[in-house]
Amino acid sequence: MSDRFSESRIKAIMAQNKAGFSKKLGQNFLTDYNVIQDIVLGAEICSEDHVIEIGPGIGVLTVACADYAGLVTAVEIDRKLIPILSRTVAEYDNVEIINEDIMKTDIGKLVTEAKEKYDFLQNVKIVGNLPYYITTPIIMKLLESGVPAESITIMMQKEVADRLTAEPGKKAYGAITAAVQYYCTIDTIVQVPAEAFVPKPKVDSTVLRLNIRKDKPVELKDEKLFFDVIKAGFGQRRKTLLNCLTGFMGKSKEEMSLFLQSLAIDPSRRAETLSIQEFADIANNLKG
Ligand code: SAM
């Protein structure tokens, strides 16, 4: 296995199939077997798991997941990679390939159908070495749609991982941080240097495991309003919370200032210093 997907081997497979590495689709394939093992072990995959892999490419990570999982459903957008992927997984009877854009995949339906077919499947775990260009849209789509998964273990650009794991008060803390931390707790699995891929990307990467919360960290009267407050609060990063929220729900500057003070939130603070609980307090009381 460790040699099967060396850099030269992957290049040879792609050349034999007259397939180039598509930059547009973020095709940087993993060549480092240790990283592949770290992802699979970090995702805690077991034989009762249905793994949904986003962007399997030629199947480097797919076969490693299939060694542990009950079923792997691999969703790959690039039609030209499907024959290569099929050959990689040929010896596995627990891998299904779907040639589709993950942004259009009905994951709920996929999970239900798999459970009907294989009643031993218990948990759903999402795994992927994501194309950098759609990392946050994919994560938000999965979380906002209430994907029926226990966890999402994914490789992403280090800067994005730093944002997702940032604490309030840190420069990297942003609207996406608050949103993801509302849905998940996060574990860092491994840092991955650019040398672990072919072709080498310009940036380093991090694998995170997002553990989807069964119970949310704050009670909300209106989830949409909560996210609207976060979005407005981070609307203009260098401005104070008061300036960002003035006009929100028709409140004048004076009204918003008094409102924030009534919640013991200093109006001159910036959004990146607010905890999820404070955003929730604002949304819940605006609603009241
Ligand atoms: N999993 C492989 C690996 O680790 O070597 C490939 C990872 S590569 C960074 C990302 C893969 O995602 C590519 O195979 C690419 O074609 C695929 N991809 C890009 N956009 C996609 C989308 N919207 N839906 C499904 N797959 C996508």
PDB file of C-alpha atoms and ligand atoms in Angstrom:
ATOM      1  CA  MET A   1       0.000   0.000   0.000  1.00  0.00           C
ATOM      2  CA  SER A   2       2.695   2.485   1.012  1.00  0.00           C
ATOM      3  CA  ASP A   3       4.307   2.230  -2.450  1.00  0.00           C
ATOM      4  CA  ARG A   4       1.097   1.899  -4.354  1.00  0.00           C
ATOM      5  CA  PHE A   5       0.465   5.627  -4.363  1.00  0.00           C
ATOM      6  CA  SER A   6       3.937   7.098  -4.407  1.00  0.00           C
ATOM      7  CA  GLU A   7       4.366  10.361  -6.310  1.00  0.00           C
ATOM      8  CA  SER A   8       5.850   8.623  -9.362  1.00  0.00           C
ATOM      9  CA  ARG A   9       3.126   5.969  -9.355  1.00  0.00           C
ATOM     10  CA  ILE A  10       0.323   8.547  -9.241  1.00  0.00           C
ATOM     11  CA  LYS A  11       1.944  10.521 -12.054  1.00  0.00           C
ATOM     12  CA  ALA A  12       2.265   7.308 -14.093  1.00  0.00           C
ATOM     13  CA  ILE A  13      -1.384   6.332 -13.492  1.00  0.00           C
ATOM     14  CA  MET A  14      -2.553   9.792 -14.571  1.00  0.00           C
ATOM     15  CA  ALA A  15      -0.307   9.756 -17.651  1.00  0.00           C
ATOM     16  CA  GLN A  16      -1.446   6.245 -18.695  1.00  0.00           C
ATOM     17  CA  ASN A  17      -5.029   7.493 -18.524  1.00  0.00           C
ATOM     18  CA  LYS A  18      -4.205  10.744 -20.324  1.00  0.00           C
ATOM     19  CA  ALA A  19      -5.612  12.589 -17.326  1.00  0.00           C
ATOM     20  CA  GLY A  20      -4.084  15.868 -16.151  1.00  0.00           C
ATOM     21  CA  PHE A  21      -4.331  17.166 -12.583  1.00  0.00           C
ATOM     22  CA  SER A  22      -7.150  19.706 -12.710  1.00  0.00           C
ATOM     23  CA  LYS A  23      -6.192  22.863 -10.854  1.00  0.00           C
ATOM     24  CA  LYS A  24      -9.764  24.101 -11.076  1.00  0.00           C
ATOM     25  CA  LEU A  25     -11.029  21.047  -9.168  1.00  0.00           C
ATOM     26  CA  GLY A  26      -8.252  21.232  -6.579  1.00  0.00           C
ATOM     27  CA  GLN A  27      -6.663  17.952  -7.623  1.00  0.00           C
ATOM     28  CA  ASN A  28      -3.727  17.539  -5.257  1.00  0.00           C
ATOM     29  CA  PHE A  29      -3.502  13.855  -4.435  1.00  0.00           C
ATOM     30  CA  LEU A  30      -2.057  12.486  -1.213  1.00  0.00           C
ATOM     31  CA  THR A  31       1.152  10.508  -1.497  1.00  0.00           C
ATOM     32  CA  ASP A  32       2.071  10.238   2.173  1.00  0.00           C
ATOM     33  CA  TYR A  33       0.824   6.955   3.606  1.00  0.00           C
ATOM     34  CA  ASN A  34       1.293   8.153   7.201  1.00  0.00           C
ATOM     35  CA  VAL A  35      -1.059  11.079   6.588  1.00  0.00           C
ATOM     36  CA  ILE A  36      -3.628   8.751   5.026  1.00  0.00           C
ATOM     37  CA  GLN A  37      -3.445   6.537   8.124  1.00  0.00           C
ATOM     38  CA  ASP A  38      -3.736   9.593  10.392  1.00  0.00           C
ATOM     39  CA  ILE A  39      -6.941  10.629   8.619  1.00  0.00           C
ATOM     40  CA  VAL A  40      -8.499   7.175   8.810  1.00  0.00           C
ATOM     41  CA  LEU A  41      -7.542   6.678  12.461  1.00  0.00           C
ATOM     42  CA  GLY A  42      -8.514  10.267  13.302  1.00  0.00           C
ATOM     43  CA  ALA A  43     -11.969   9.668  11.813  1.00  0.00           C
ATOM     44  CA  GLU A  44     -12.292   6.614  14.119  1.00  0.00           C
ATOM     45  CA  ILE A  45     -13.814   4.503  11.352  1.00  0.00           C
ATOM     46  CA  CYS A  46     -15.150   1.078  12.302  1.00  0.00           C
ATOM     47  CA  SER A  47     -16.929  -1.774  10.541  1.00  0.00           C
ATOM     48  CA  GLU A  48     -20.411  -0.453  11.365  1.00  0.00           C
ATOM     49  CA  ASP A  49     -19.706   2.929   9.791  1.00  0.00           C
ATOM     50  CA  HIS A  50     -20.991   4.327   6.548  1.00  0.00           C
ATOM     51  CA  VAL A  51     -18.220   6.601   5.310  1.00  0.00           C
ATOM     52  CA  ILE A  52     -19.076   9.253   2.772  1.00  0.00           C
ATOM     53  CA  GLU A  53     -15.918  10.417   1.069  1.00  0.00           C
ATOM     54  CA  ILE A  54     -15.925  13.790  -0.649  1.00  0.00           C
ATOM     55  CA  GLY A  55     -13.619  13.982  -3.682  1.00  0.00           C
ATOM     56  CA  PRO A  56     -11.939  10.547  -3.746  1.00  0.00           C
ATOM     57  CA  GLY A  57      -9.803  11.405  -6.782  1.00  0.00           C
ATOM     58  CA  ILE A  58      -8.051   8.197  -7.861  1.00  0.00           C
ATOM     59  CA  GLY A  59      -8.918   6.503  -4.549  1.00  0.00           C
ATOM     60  CA  VAL A  60      -5.837   6.894  -2.375  1.00  0.00           C
ATOM     61  CA  LEU A  61      -7.861   7.626   0.769  1.00  0.00           C
ATOM     62  CA  THR A  62     -10.868   5.587  -0.364  1.00  0.00           C
ATOM     63  CA  VAL A  63      -9.163   2.203  -0.049  1.00  0.00           C
ATOM     64  CA  ALA A  64      -7.723   3.128   3.347  1.00  0.00           C
ATOM     65  CA  CYS A  65     -11.253   3.997   4.557  1.00  0.00           C
ATOM     66  CA  ALA A  66     -12.634   0.806   2.991  1.00  0.00           C
ATOM     67  CA  ASP A  67     -10.153  -1.272   5.016  1.00  0.00           C
ATOM     68  CA  TYR A  68     -12.009  -0.190   8.170  1.00  0.00           C
ATOM     69  CA  ALA A  69     -15.549   0.844   7.162  1.00  0.00           C
ATOM     70  CA  GLY A  70     -18.734  -1.115   6.553  1.00  0.00           C
ATOM     71  CA  LEU A  71     -19.472   0.913   3.456  1.00  0.00           C
ATOM     72  CA  VAL A  72     -17.726   3.772   1.659  1.00  0.00           C
ATOM     73  CA  THR A  73     -19.692   5.993  -0.695  1.00  0.00           C
ATOM     74  CA  ALA A  74     -17.214   8.017  -2.718  1.00  0.00           C
ATOM     75  CA  VAL A  75     -18.590  11.150  -4.399  1.00  0.00           C
ATOM     76  CA  GLU A  76     -16.315  12.431  -7.182  1.00  0.00           C
ATOM     77  CA  ILE A  77     -17.239  15.231  -9.579  1.00  0.00           C
ATOM     78  CA  ASP A  78     -14.598  14.523 -12.253  1.00  0.00           C
ATOM     79  CA  ARG A  79     -15.855  12.004 -14.809  1.00  0.00           C
ATOM     80  CA  LYS A  80     -12.384  11.320 -16.201  1.00  0.00           C
ATOM     81  CA  LEU A  81     -11.213   9.985 -12.818  1.00  0.00           C
ATOM     82  CA  ILE A  82     -14.067   7.485 -12.426  1.00  0.00           C
ATOM     83  CA  PRO A  83     -12.475   4.632 -14.459  1.00  0.00           C
ATOM     84  CA  ILE A  84      -9.200   5.039 -12.520  1.00  0.00           C
ATOM     85  CA  LEU A  85     -11.040   5.135  -9.195  1.00  0.00           C
ATOM     86  CA  SER A  86     -13.054   2.052 -10.171  1.00  0.00           C
ATOM     87  CA  ARG A  87      -9.859   0.133 -10.841  1.00  0.00           C
ATOM     88  CA  THR A  88      -8.320   1.247  -7.538  1.00  0.00           C
ATOM     89  CA  VAL A  89     -11.285  -0.060  -5.551  1.00  0.00           C
ATOM     90  CA  ALA A  90     -11.957  -3.136  -7.737  1.00  0.00           C
ATOM     91  CA  GLU A  91     -11.023  -5.584  -4.997  1.00  0.00           C
ATOM     92  CA  TYR A  92     -13.333  -3.963  -2.467  1.00  0.00           C
ATOM     93  CA  ASP A  93     -16.997  -4.991  -2.286  1.00  0.00           C
ATOM     94  CA  ASN A  94     -17.801  -2.233   0.219  1.00  0.00           C
ATOM     95  CA  VAL A  95     -17.178   0.802  -1.996  1.00  0.00           C
ATOM     96  CA  GLU A  96     -19.793   2.594  -4.052  1.00  0.00           C
ATOM     97  CA  ILE A  97     -18.858   5.388  -6.454  1.00  0.00           C
ATOM     98  CA  ILE A  98     -21.081   8.305  -7.324  1.00  0.00           C
ATOM     99  CA  ASN A  99     -20.062  10.665 -10.134  1.00  0.00           C
ATOM    100  CA  GLU A 100     -21.609  13.878  -8.865  1.00  0.00           C
ATOM    101  CA  ASP A 101     -20.973  17.352  -7.481  1.00  0.00           C
ATOM    102  CA  ILE A 102     -21.114  17.007  -3.682  1.00  0.00           C
ATOM    103  CA  MET A 103     -22.875  20.384  -3.544  1.00  0.00           C
ATOM    104  CA  LYS A 104     -25.794  18.763  -5.386  1.00  0.00           C
ATOM    105  CA  THR A 105     -25.779  15.418  -3.589  1.00  0.00           C
ATOM    106  CA  ASP A 106     -28.752  14.594  -1.390  1.00  0.00           C
ATOM    107  CA  ILE A 107     -26.736  13.075   1.453  1.00  0.00           C
ATOM    108  CA  GLY A 108     -29.815  12.386   3.584  1.00  0.00           C
ATOM    109  CA  LYS A 109     -31.256  10.201   0.813  1.00  0.00           C
ATOM    110  CA  LEU A 110     -27.940   8.475   0.275  1.00  0.00           C
ATOM    111  CA  VAL A 111     -27.722   7.597   3.982  1.00  0.00           C
ATOM    112  CA  THR A 112     -31.315   6.314   4.171  1.00  0.00           C
ATOM    113  CA  GLU A 113     -30.893   4.123   1.085  1.00  0.00           C
ATOM    114  CA  ALA A 114     -27.636   2.655   2.378  1.00  0.00           C
ATOM    115  CA  LYS A 115     -29.240   1.814   5.716  1.00  0.00           C
ATOM    116  CA  GLU A 116     -32.117   0.054   3.987  1.00  0.00           C
ATOM    117  CA  LYS A 117     -29.655  -2.017   1.970  1.00  0.00           C
ATOM    118  CA  TYR A 118     -27.150  -2.753   4.758  1.00  0.00           C
ATOM    119  CA  ASP A 119     -28.893  -2.927   8.118  1.00  0.00           C
ATOM    120  CA  PHE A 120     -25.589  -3.360  10.011  1.00  0.00           C
ATOM    121  CA  LEU A 121     -24.662   0.282   9.315  1.00  0.00           C
ATOM    122  CA  GLN A 122     -24.871   2.435  12.455  1.00  0.00           C
ATOM    123  CA  ASN A 123     -23.046   5.735  12.124  1.00  0.00           C
ATOM    124  CA  VAL A 124     -22.267   8.047   9.248  1.00  0.00           C
ATOM    125  CA  LYS A 125     -18.830   9.610   9.058  1.00  0.00           C
ATOM    126  CA  ILE A 126     -17.836  12.086   6.387  1.00  0.00           C
ATOM    127  CA  VAL A 127     -14.225  12.103   5.260  1.00  0.00           C
ATOM    128  CA  GLY A 128     -12.391  14.041   2.599  1.00  0.00           C
ATOM    129  CA  ASN A 129      -9.330  15.757   1.344  1.00  0.00           C
ATOM    130  CA  LEU A 130     -11.275  18.767   0.189  1.00  0.00           C
ATOM    131  CA  PRO A 131     -10.603  20.937  -2.809  1.00  0.00           C
ATOM    132  CA  TYR A 132      -9.583  24.260  -1.248  1.00  0.00           C
ATOM    133  CA  TYR A 133     -11.888  26.294  -3.473  1.00  0.00           C
ATOM    134  CA  ILE A 134     -15.051  24.988  -1.872  1.00  0.00           C
ATOM    135  CA  THR A 135     -14.008  24.021   1.649  1.00  0.00           C
ATOM    136  CA  THR A 136     -16.244  26.437   3.554  1.00  0.00           C
ATOM    137  CA  PRO A 137     -19.286  26.134   1.238  1.00  0.00           C
ATOM    138  CA  ILE A 138     -19.131  22.327   1.616  1.00  0.00           C
ATOM    139  CA  ILE A 139     -18.801  22.487   5.405  1.00  0.00           C
ATOM    140  CA  MET A 140     -21.650  24.989   5.716  1.00  0.00           C
ATOM    141  CA  LYS A 141     -23.847  23.001   3.348  1.00  0.00           C
ATOM    142  CA  LEU A 142     -23.344  19.851   5.412  1.00  0.00           C
ATOM    143  CA  LEU A 143     -23.933  21.583   8.738  1.00  0.00           C
ATOM    144  CA  GLU A 144     -26.864  23.780   7.715  1.00  0.00           C
ATOM    145  CA  SER A 145     -28.650  20.890   6.044  1.00  0.00           C
ATOM    146  CA  GLY A 146     -28.450  18.919   9.306  1.00  0.00           C
ATOM    147  CA  VAL A 147     -26.478  16.126   7.678  1.00  0.00           C
ATOM    148  CA  PRO A 148     -27.150  12.892   9.616  1.00  0.00           C
ATOM    149  CA  ALA A 149     -23.462  12.310  10.387  1.00  0.00           C
ATOM    150  CA  GLU A 150     -21.526  11.906  13.598  1.00  0.00           C
ATOM    151  CA  SER A 151     -18.405  13.633  12.361  1.00  0.00           C
ATOM    152  CA  ILE A 152     -16.706  15.278   9.397  1.00  0.00           C
ATOM    153  CA  THR A 153     -12.961  14.607   9.144  1.00  0.00           C
ATOM    154  CA  ILE A 154     -11.443  16.768   6.495  1.00  0.00           C
ATOM    155  CA  MET A 155      -8.218  18.127   5.149  1.00  0.00           C
ATOM    156  CA  MET A 156      -8.235  21.826   4.430  1.00  0.00           C
ATOM    157  CA  GLN A 157      -5.894  24.745   3.934  1.00  0.00           C
ATOM    158  CA  LYS A 158      -4.131  25.505   7.237  1.00  0.00           C
ATOM    159  CA  GLU A 159      -5.431  29.097   7.279  1.00  0.00           C
ATOM    160  CA  VAL A 160      -9.025  27.861   7.042  1.00  0.00           C
ATOM    161  CA  ALA A 161      -8.432  25.372   9.865  1.00  0.00           C
ATOM    162  CA  ASP A 162      -6.941  28.184  11.968  1.00  0.00           C
ATOM    163  CA  ARG A 163     -10.109  30.210  11.401  1.00  0.00           C
ATOM    164  CA  LEU A 164     -12.416  27.360  12.335  1.00  0.00           C
ATOM    165  CA  THR A 165     -10.552  26.591  15.561  1.00  0.00           C
ATOM    166  CA  ALA A 166      -9.928  30.208  16.653  1.00  0.00           C
ATOM    167  CA  GLU A 167     -11.118  31.421  20.028  1.00  0.00           C
ATOM    168  CA  PRO A 168     -12.939  34.728  20.598  1.00  0.00           C
ATOM    169  CA  GLY A 169     -10.502  37.633  20.739  1.00  0.00           C
ATOM    170  CA  LYS A 170      -8.122  36.076  18.202  1.00  0.00           C
ATOM    171  CA  LYS A 171      -7.594  37.681  14.828  1.00  0.00           C
ATOM    172  CA  ALA A 172      -8.612  34.507  12.983  1.00  0.00           C
ATOM    173  CA  TYR A 173     -12.025  34.406  14.713  1.00  0.00           C
ATOM    174  CA  GLY A 174     -14.740  35.263  12.204  1.00  0.00           C
ATOM    175  CA  ALA A 175     -18.356  34.607  11.227  1.00  0.00           C
ATOM    176  CA  ILE A 176     -17.453  31.132   9.932  1.00  0.00           C
ATOM    177  CA  THR A 177     -15.757  30.311  13.274  1.00  0.00           C
ATOM    178  CA  ALA A 178     -18.856  31.155  15.275  1.00  0.00           C
ATOM    179  CA  ALA A 179     -21.116  29.294  12.838  1.00  0.00           C
ATOM    180  CA  VAL A 180     -19.046  26.090  12.783  1.00  0.00           C
ATOM    181  CA  GLN A 181     -18.456  26.110  16.537  1.00  0.00           C
ATOM    182  CA  TYR A 182     -22.214  26.412  17.052  1.00  0.00           C
ATOM    183  CA  TYR A 183     -22.690  23.111  15.200  1.00  0.00           C
ATOM    184  CA  CYS A 184     -19.521  21.255  16.224  1.00  0.00           C
ATOM    185  CA  THR A 185     -16.718  20.691  18.629  1.00  0.00           C
ATOM    186  CA  ILE A 186     -13.413  20.453  16.790  1.00  0.00           C
ATOM    187  CA  ASP A 187     -10.336  18.243  17.138  1.00  0.00           C
ATOM    188  CA  THR A 188      -7.129  18.860  15.215  1.00  0.00           C
ATOM    189  CA  ILE A 189      -5.936  15.546  13.804  1.00  0.00           C
ATOM    190  CA  VAL A 190      -2.715  16.355  11.961  1.00  0.00           C
ATOM    191  CA  GLN A 191      -0.770  19.142  10.250  1.00  0.00           C
ATOM    192  CA  VAL A 192       0.187  18.243   6.698  1.00  0.00           C
ATOM    193  CA  PRO A 193       3.048  19.852   4.743  1.00  0.00           C
ATOM    194  CA  ALA A 194       2.679  20.630   1.022  1.00  0.00           C
ATOM    195  CA  GLU A 195       5.226  17.869   0.271  1.00  0.00           C
ATOM    196  CA  ALA A 196       2.591  15.235   1.123  1.00  0.00           C
ATOM    197  CA  PHE A 197       0.765  15.867  -2.186  1.00  0.00           C
ATOM    198  CA  VAL A 198       1.243  15.582  -5.908  1.00  0.00           C
ATOM    199  CA  PRO A 199       1.226  18.164  -7.364  1.00  0.00           C
ATOM    200  CA  LYS A 200       2.390  20.172  -4.336  1.00  0.00           C
ATOM    201  CA  PRO A 201      -0.041  22.928  -3.366  1.00  0.00           C
ATOM    202  CA  LYS A 202       1.295  26.381  -2.449  1.00  0.00           C
ATOM    203  CA  VAL A 203      -0.006  26.087   1.116  1.00  0.00           C
ATOM    204  CA  ASP A 204       0.220  23.728   4.068  1.00  0.00           C
ATOM    205  CA  SER A 205      -2.846  21.838   5.247  1.00  0.00           C
ATOM    206  CA  THR A 206      -4.527  20.671   8.431  1.00  0.00           C
ATOM    207  CA  VAL A 207      -6.898  17.796   9.060  1.00  0.00           C
ATOM    208  CA  LEU A 208      -9.725  18.620  11.464  1.00  0.00           C
ATOM    209  CA  ARG A 209     -12.438  16.386  12.854  1.00  0.00           C
ATOM    210  CA  LEU A 210     -15.688  18.289  13.295  1.00  0.00           C
ATOM    211  CA  ASN A 211     -17.762  16.409  15.854  1.00  0.00           C
ATOM    212  CA  ILE A 212     -21.373  17.319  15.196  1.00  0.00           C
ATOM    213  CA  ARG A 213     -23.051  18.306  18.459  1.00  0.00           C
ATOM    214  CA  LYS A 214     -26.179  16.431  19.484  1.00  0.00           C
ATOM    215  CA  ASP A 215     -27.031  19.292  21.829  1.00  0.00           C
ATOM    216  CA  LYS A 216     -26.325  22.824  20.714  1.00  0.00           C
ATOM    217  CA  PRO A 217     -24.145  24.980  23.019  1.00  0.00           C
ATOM    218  CA  VAL A 218     -26.764  27.770  23.267  1.00  0.00           C
ATOM    219  CA  GLU A 219     -30.541  27.932  23.211  1.00  0.00           C
ATOM    220  CA  LEU A 220     -31.947  29.951  20.341  1.00  0.00           C
ATOM    221  CA  LYS A 221     -35.401  31.329  19.725  1.00  0.00           C
ATOM    222  CA  ASP A 222     -34.623  31.815  16.044  1.00  0.00           C
ATOM    223  CA  GLU A 223     -31.575  30.137  14.446  1.00  0.00           C
ATOM    224  CA  LYS A 224     -31.727  32.261  11.287  1.00  0.00           C
ATOM    225  CA  LEU A 225     -31.723  35.487  13.291  1.00  0.00           C
ATOM    226  CA  PHE A 226     -28.689  34.238  15.244  1.00  0.00           C
ATOM    227  CA  PHE A 227     -26.758  33.729  12.003  1.00  0.00           C
ATOM    228  CA  ASP A 228     -27.975  37.090  10.655  1.00  0.00           C
ATOM    229  CA  VAL A 229     -26.631  38.811  13.790  1.00  0.00           C
ATOM    230  CA  ILE A 230     -23.262  37.078  13.371  1.00  0.00           C
ATOM    231  CA  LYS A 231     -23.110  38.051   9.699  1.00  0.00           C
ATOM    232  CA  ALA A 232     -24.012  41.676  10.460  1.00  0.00           C
ATOM    233  CA  GLY A 233     -21.586  41.820  13.405  1.00  0.00           C
ATOM    234  CA  PHE A 234     -18.686  40.738  11.204  1.00  0.00           C
ATOM    235  CA  GLY A 235     -19.940  42.806   8.247  1.00  0.00           C
ATOM    236  CA  GLN A 236     -17.229  45.417   8.552  1.00  0.00           C
ATOM    237  CA  ARG A 237     -14.369  43.924  10.480  1.00  0.00           C
ATOM    238  CA  ARG A 238     -12.663  47.075  11.653  1.00  0.00           C
ATOM    239  CA  LYS A 239     -15.861  48.647  12.943  1.00  0.00           C
ATOM    240  CA  THR A 240     -17.347  48.360  16.402  1.00  0.00           C
ATOM    241  CA  LEU A 241     -20.257  46.071  17.104  1.00  0.00           C
ATOM    242  CA  LEU A 242     -22.441  49.157  17.524  1.00  0.00           C
ATOM    243  CA  ASN A 243     -21.579  50.480  14.076  1.00  0.00           C
ATOM    244  CA  CYS A 244     -22.059  47.074  12.465  1.00  0.00           C
ATOM    245  CA  LEU A 245     -25.426  46.498  14.126  1.00  0.00           C
ATOM    246  CA  THR A 246     -26.874  50.005  13.758  1.00  0.00           C
ATOM    247  CA  GLY A 247     -29.924  49.744  11.526  1.00  0.00           C
ATOM    248  CA  PHE A 248     -30.309  46.027  12.269  1.00  0.00           C
ATOM    249  CA  MET A 249     -34.005  45.300  12.727  1.00  0.00           C
ATOM    250  CA  GLY A 250     -34.675  49.024  12.372  1.00  0.00           C
ATOM    251  CA  LYS A 251     -32.781  50.037  15.531  1.00  0.00           C
ATOM    252  CA  SER A 252     -31.176  53.488  15.611  1.00  0.00           C
ATOM    253  CA  LYS A 253     -27.634  53.948  16.935  1.00  0.00           C
ATOM    254  CA  GLU A 254     -28.949  55.117  20.329  1.00  0.00           C
ATOM    255  CA  GLU A 255     -31.426  52.245  20.613  1.00  0.00           C
ATOM    256  CA  MET A 256     -28.806  49.652  19.662  1.00  0.00           C
ATOM    257  CA  SER A 257     -26.310  51.118  22.125  1.00  0.00           C
ATOM    258  CA  LEU A 258     -28.822  50.930  24.988  1.00  0.00           C
ATOM    259  CA  PHE A 259     -29.878  47.455  23.917  1.00  0.00           C
ATOM    260  CA  LEU A 260     -26.289  46.115  23.948  1.00  0.00           C
ATOM    261  CA  GLN A 261     -25.605  47.750  27.316  1.00  0.00           C
ATOM    262  CA  SER A 262     -28.743  46.136  28.730  1.00  0.00           C
ATOM    263  CA  LEU A 263     -27.089  42.780  27.888  1.00  0.00           C
ATOM    264  CA  ALA A 264     -23.821  43.879  29.552  1.00  0.00           C
ATOM    265  CA  ILE A 265     -22.111  43.962  26.136  1.00  0.00           C
ATOM    266  CA  ASP A 266     -19.923  47.025  25.613  1.00  0.00           C
ATOM    267  CA  PRO A 267     -21.098  48.553  22.276  1.00  0.00           C
ATOM    268  CA  SER A 268     -17.524  49.569  21.438  1.00  0.00           C
ATOM    269  CA  ARG A 269     -16.359  45.942  21.301  1.00  0.00           C
ATOM    270  CA  ARG A 270     -15.694  44.241  17.972  1.00  0.00           C
ATOM    271  CA  ALA A 271     -17.506  41.113  16.824  1.00  0.00           C
ATOM    272  CA  GLU A 272     -14.362  38.958  17.046  1.00  0.00           C
ATOM    273  CA  THR A 273     -14.393  39.344  20.830  1.00  0.00           C
ATOM    274  CA  LEU A 274     -17.933  37.990  21.276  1.00  0.00           C
ATOM    275  CA  SER A 275     -18.605  34.448  22.407  1.00  0.00           C
ATOM    276  CA  ILE A 276     -21.320  32.309  20.841  1.00  0.00           C
ATOM    277  CA  GLN A 277     -23.364  32.856  24.011  1.00  0.00           C
ATOM    278  CA  GLU A 278     -23.170  36.638  23.558  1.00  0.00           C
ATOM    279  CA  PHE A 279     -24.308  36.395  19.930  1.00  0.00           C
ATOM    280  CA  ALA A 280     -27.164  34.182  21.151  1.00  0.00           C
ATOM    281  CA  ASP A 281     -28.081  36.728  23.847  1.00  0.00           C
ATOM    282  CA  ILE A 282     -28.296  39.473  21.219  1.00  0.00           C
ATOM    283  CA  ALA A 283     -30.421  37.370  18.847  1.00  0.00           C
ATOM    284  CA  ASN A 284     -32.742  36.035  21.548  1.00  0.00           C
ATOM    285  CA  ASN A 285     -33.384  39.466  23.049  1.00  0.00           C
ATOM    286  CA  LEU A 286     -33.822  41.209  19.703  1.00  0.00           C
ATOM    287  CA  LYS A 287     -36.493  38.635  19.025  1.00  0.00           C
ATOM    288  CA  GLY A 288     -38.147  39.273  22.396  1.00  0.00           C
TER     289      GLY A 288
HETATM  290  N1  SAM B   1      -9.037  12.156  -1.991  1.00  0.00           N
HETATM  291  C1  SAM B   1      -7.988  12.277  -2.966  1.00  0.00           C
HETATM  292  C2  SAM B   1      -6.647  12.314  -2.268  1.00  0.00           C
HETATM  293  O1  SAM B   1      -6.636  12.553  -1.063  1.00  0.00           O
HETATM  294  O2  SAM B   1      -5.640  12.100  -2.912  1.00  0.00           O
HETATM  295  C3  SAM B   1      -8.191  13.507  -3.846  1.00  0.00           C
HETATM  296  C4  SAM B   1      -8.233  14.833  -3.136  1.00  0.00           C
HETATM  297  S1  SAM B   1      -8.197  16.268  -4.167  1.00  0.00           S
HETATM  298  C5  SAM B   1      -7.564  17.472  -3.037  1.00  0.00           C
HETATM  299  C6  SAM B   1      -9.903  16.792  -4.270  1.00  0.00           C
HETATM  300  C7  SAM B   1     -10.801  15.905  -5.097  1.00  0.00           C
HETATM  301  O3  SAM B   1     -12.132  16.440  -5.027  1.00  0.00           O
HETATM  302  C8  SAM B   1     -10.470  15.820  -6.574  1.00  0.00           C
HETATM  303  O4  SAM B   1     -10.489  14.493  -6.999  1.00  0.00           O
HETATM  304  C9  SAM B   1     -11.569  16.634  -7.263  1.00  0.00           C
HETATM  305  O5  SAM B   1     -11.852  16.213  -8.577  1.00  0.00           O
HETATM  306  C10 SAM B   1     -12.733  16.406  -6.316  1.00  0.00           C
HETATM  307  N2  SAM B   1     -13.778  17.454  -6.335  1.00  0.00           N
HETATM  308  C11 SAM B   1     -13.615  18.780  -6.581  1.00  0.00           C
HETATM  309  N3  SAM B   1     -14.796  19.426  -6.471  1.00  0.00           N
HETATM  310  C12 SAM B   1     -15.727  18.489  -6.152  1.00  0.00           C
HETATM  311  C13 SAM B   1     -17.129  18.534  -5.926  1.00  0.00           C
HETATM  312  N4  SAM B   1     -17.803  19.676  -6.004  1.00  0.00           N
HETATM  313  N5  SAM B   1     -17.785  17.375  -5.640  1.00  0.00           N
HETATM  314  C14 SAM B   1     -17.090  16.200  -5.575  1.00  0.00           C
HETATM  315  N6  SAM B   1     -15.761  16.095  -5.786  1.00  0.00           N
HETATM  316  C15 SAM B   1     -15.089  17.227  -6.062  1.00  0.00           C
END
